[in-house]
Coordinates of C-alpha atoms in Angstrom, one line a residue:
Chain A
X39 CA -33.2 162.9 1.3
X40 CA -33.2 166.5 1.6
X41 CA -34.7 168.0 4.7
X42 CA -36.0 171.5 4.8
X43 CA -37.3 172.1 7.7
X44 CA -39.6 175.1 8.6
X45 CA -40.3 175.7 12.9
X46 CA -44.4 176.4 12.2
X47 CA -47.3 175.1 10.2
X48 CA -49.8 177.6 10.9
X49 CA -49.1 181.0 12.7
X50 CA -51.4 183.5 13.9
X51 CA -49.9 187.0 14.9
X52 CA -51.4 190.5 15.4
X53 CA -50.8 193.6 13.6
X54 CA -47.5 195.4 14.9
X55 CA -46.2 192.1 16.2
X56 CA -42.5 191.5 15.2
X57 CA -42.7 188.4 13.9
X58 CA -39.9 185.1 13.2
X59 CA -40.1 182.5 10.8
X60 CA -37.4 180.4 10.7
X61 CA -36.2 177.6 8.4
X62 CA -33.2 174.9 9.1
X63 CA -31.8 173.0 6.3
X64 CA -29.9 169.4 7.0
X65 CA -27.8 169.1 3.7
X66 CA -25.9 171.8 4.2
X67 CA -26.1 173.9 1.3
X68 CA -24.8 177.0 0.8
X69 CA -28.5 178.7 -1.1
X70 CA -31.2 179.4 0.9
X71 CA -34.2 181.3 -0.1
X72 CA -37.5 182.8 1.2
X73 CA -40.8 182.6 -0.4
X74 CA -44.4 184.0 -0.4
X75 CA -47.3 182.0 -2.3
X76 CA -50.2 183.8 -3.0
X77 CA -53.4 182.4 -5.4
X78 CA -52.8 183.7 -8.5
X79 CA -49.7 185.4 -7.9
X80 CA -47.2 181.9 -7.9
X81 CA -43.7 182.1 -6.0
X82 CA -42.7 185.6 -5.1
X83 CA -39.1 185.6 -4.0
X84 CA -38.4 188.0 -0.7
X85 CA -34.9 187.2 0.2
X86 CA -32.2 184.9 -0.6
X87 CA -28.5 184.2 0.7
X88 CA -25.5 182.3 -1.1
X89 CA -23.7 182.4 2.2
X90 CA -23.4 182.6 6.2
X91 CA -24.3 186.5 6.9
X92 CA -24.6 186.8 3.2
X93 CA -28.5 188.2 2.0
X94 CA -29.4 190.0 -1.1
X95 CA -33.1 191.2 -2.0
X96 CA -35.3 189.7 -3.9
X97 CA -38.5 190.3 -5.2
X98 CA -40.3 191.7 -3.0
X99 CA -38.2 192.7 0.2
X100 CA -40.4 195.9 1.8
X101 CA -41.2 195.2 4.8
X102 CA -39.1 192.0 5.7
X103 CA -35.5 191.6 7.1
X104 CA -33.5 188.3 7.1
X105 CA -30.9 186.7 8.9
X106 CA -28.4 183.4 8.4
X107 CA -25.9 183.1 11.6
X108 CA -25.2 179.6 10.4
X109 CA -25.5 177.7 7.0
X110 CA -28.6 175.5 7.9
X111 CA -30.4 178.3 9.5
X112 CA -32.3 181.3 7.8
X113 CA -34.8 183.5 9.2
X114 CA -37.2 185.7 7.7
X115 CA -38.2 188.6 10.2
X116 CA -41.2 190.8 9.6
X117 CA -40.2 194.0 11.7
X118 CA -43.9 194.9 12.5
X119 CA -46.6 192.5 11.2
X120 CA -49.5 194.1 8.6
X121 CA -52.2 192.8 7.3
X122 CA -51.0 192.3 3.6
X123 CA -48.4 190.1 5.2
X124 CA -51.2 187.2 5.4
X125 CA -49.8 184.6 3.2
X126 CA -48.3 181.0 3.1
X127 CA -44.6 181.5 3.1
X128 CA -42.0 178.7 1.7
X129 CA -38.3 178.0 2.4
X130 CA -36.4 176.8 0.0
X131 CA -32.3 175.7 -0.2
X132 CA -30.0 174.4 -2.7
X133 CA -26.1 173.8 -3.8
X134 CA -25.3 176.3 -6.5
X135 CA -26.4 175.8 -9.7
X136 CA -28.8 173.0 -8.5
X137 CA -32.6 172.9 -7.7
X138 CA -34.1 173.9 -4.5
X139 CA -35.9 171.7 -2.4
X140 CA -38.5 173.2 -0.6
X141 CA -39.9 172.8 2.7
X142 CA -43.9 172.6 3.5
X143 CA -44.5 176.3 4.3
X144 CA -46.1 178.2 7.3
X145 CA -49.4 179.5 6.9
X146 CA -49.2 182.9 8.6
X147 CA -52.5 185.0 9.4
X148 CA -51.6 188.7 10.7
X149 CA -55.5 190.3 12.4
Chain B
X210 CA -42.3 192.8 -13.4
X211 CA -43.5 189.5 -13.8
X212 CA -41.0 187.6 -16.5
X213 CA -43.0 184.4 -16.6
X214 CA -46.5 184.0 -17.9
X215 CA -48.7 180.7 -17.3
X216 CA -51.4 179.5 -18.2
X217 CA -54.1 178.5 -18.0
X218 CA -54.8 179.1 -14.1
X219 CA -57.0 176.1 -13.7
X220 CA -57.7 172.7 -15.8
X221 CA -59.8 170.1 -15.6
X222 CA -59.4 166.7 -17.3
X223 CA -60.6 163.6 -17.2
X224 CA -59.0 160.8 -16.2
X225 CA -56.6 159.1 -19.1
X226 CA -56.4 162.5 -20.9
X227 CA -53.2 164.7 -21.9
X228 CA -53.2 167.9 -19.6
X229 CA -51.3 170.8 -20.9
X230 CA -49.9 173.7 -19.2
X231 CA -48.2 176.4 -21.0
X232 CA -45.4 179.2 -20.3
X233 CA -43.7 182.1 -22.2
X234 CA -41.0 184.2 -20.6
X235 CA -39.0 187.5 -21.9
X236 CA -35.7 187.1 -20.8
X237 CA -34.2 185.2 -23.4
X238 CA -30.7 184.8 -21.1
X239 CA -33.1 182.4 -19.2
X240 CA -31.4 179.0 -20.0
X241 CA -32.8 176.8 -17.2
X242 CA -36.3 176.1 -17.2
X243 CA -37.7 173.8 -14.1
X244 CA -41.4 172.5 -13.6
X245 CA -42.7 172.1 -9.8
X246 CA -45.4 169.8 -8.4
X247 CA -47.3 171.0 -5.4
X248 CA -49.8 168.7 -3.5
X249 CA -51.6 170.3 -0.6
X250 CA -49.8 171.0 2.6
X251 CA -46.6 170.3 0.4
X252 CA -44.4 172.4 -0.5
X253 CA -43.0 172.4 -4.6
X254 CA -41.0 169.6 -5.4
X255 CA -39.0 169.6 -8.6
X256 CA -40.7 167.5 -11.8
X257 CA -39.0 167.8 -14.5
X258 CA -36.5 170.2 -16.1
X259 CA -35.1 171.4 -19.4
X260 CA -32.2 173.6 -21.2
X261 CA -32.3 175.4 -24.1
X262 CA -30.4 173.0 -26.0
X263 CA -33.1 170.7 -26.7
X264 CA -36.8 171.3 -27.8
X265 CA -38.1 168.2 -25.4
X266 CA -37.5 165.7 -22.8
X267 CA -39.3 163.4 -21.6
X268 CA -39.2 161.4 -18.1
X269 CA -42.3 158.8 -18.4
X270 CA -45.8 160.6 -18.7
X271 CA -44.3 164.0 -17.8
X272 CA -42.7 166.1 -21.3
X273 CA -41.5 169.3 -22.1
X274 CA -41.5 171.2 -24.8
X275 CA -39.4 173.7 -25.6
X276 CA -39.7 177.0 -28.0
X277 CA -36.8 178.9 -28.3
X278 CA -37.8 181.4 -31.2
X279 CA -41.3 181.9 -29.9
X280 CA -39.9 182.0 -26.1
X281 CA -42.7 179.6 -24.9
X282 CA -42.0 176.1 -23.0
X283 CA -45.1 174.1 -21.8
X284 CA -45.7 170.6 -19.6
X285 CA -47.6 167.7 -21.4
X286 CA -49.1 165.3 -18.9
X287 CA -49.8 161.7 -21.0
X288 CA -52.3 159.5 -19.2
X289 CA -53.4 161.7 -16.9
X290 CA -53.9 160.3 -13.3
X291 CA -56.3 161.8 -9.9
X292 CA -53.0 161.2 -8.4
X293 CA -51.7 164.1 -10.6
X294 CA -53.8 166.5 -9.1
X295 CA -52.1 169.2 -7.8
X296 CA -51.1 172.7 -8.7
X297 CA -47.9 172.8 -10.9
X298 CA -45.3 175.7 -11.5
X299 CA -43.1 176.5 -14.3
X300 CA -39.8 178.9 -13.3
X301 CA -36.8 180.2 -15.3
X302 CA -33.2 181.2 -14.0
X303 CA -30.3 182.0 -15.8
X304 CA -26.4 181.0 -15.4
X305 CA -27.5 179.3 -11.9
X306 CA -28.8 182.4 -10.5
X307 CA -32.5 182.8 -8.9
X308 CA -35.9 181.1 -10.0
X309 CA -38.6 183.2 -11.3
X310 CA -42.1 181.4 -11.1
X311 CA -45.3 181.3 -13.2
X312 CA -48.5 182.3 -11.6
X313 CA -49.5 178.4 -10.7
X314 CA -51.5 176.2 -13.0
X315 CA -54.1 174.0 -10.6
X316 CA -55.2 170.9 -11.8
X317 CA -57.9 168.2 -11.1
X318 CA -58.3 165.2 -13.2
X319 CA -61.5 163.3 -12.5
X320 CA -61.7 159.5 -12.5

């Protein structure tokens, strides 16, 4: 079985903080993707990668940064926490042209 | 711009029902069309999933239907179950590339 693999459940950071999320991946595929759920809004894709050091924008990138340094690894980096950032974030990965599997999310709060 | 409308954004059935969920995009180079199944704490896990190439599939009390001309795909749940409780997701993608989501349909079905 696939194994996404995300560090936190449940977070709780103050505003300005710089903030790491990170998500490891055991199948080793080459598509990984951050997430951020919100009610009513669905699946809102911040950043994705096809590759090691490879990252391309997604939906909604302001305020974010991301980094992969190896293939089962990708972080998402919030430079200096805000309020709006509050949200359940989700990690996803995938071969190409094949579903992602997702892992259980971290529940972030930013006071 | 959000490419994928869902509805509706709750539903309540009773147990042994048919719950329906519906979905219209406006991309018509979408031709991969995934349904996700979220439980609580959980993150998505892929359901079921159609091409444009057929207007159904089935996989036991989970279907599909698919609209080409009116651009609308929508999940029929047969027998519905408590155990199918949980918040569901239709996406679209196109030649492999990145999923975009439907706002989230939750769903209880009461015994």
């Amino acid at each position: 079985d696939v194994k996404v693999t995300q560090s936190s459940r449940y977070l709780v950071k103050r505003t300005g903080e710089k903030v790491f999320l990170e998500c490891v991946q055991d199948m080793d595929h080459e598509n990984m993707f951050w997430y951020r759920q919100d009610p009513g809004l669905g699946l809102r894709l911040i950043y994705f990668s096809y590759d090691v050091k490879m990252k391309e924008k997604g939906d909604i990138p302001e305020g974010y940064s991301v980094s992969r340094e190896k293939k089962e690894r990708f972080s998402l980096i919030l430079e200096s926490a805000s309020t709006n950032q509050t949200s359940m974030y989700l990690c996803a990965s995938s071969p190409p042209d094949q579903p992602q599997h997702f892992g259980d999310g971290t529940r972030l709060s930013i006071l | 711009q959000q490419q994928v409308k869902q509805s509706p954004q709750s539903l309540i059935v009773q147990k042994g029902g048919i719950s329906i969920i519906n979905c219209a995009y406006e991309n018509t180079a979408f031709d991969y069309f995934p349904w996700y199944q979220q439980f609580p704490g959980k993150g998505p896990a892929l359901l079921i999933a159609i091409r444009p190439d057929v207007s159904e599939k089935k996989e036991g009390r989970f279907t599909i239907s698919f609209n080409k001309s009116a651009k609308q795909f929508s999940l029929h749940i047969m027998d519905s179950q408590p155990g199918d409780s949980a918040t569901y997701f239709c996406a679209a993608s196109y030649s492999g590339s990145r999923l975009t989501f439907g706002e989230g349909t939750q769903l209880t079905v009461n015994p």
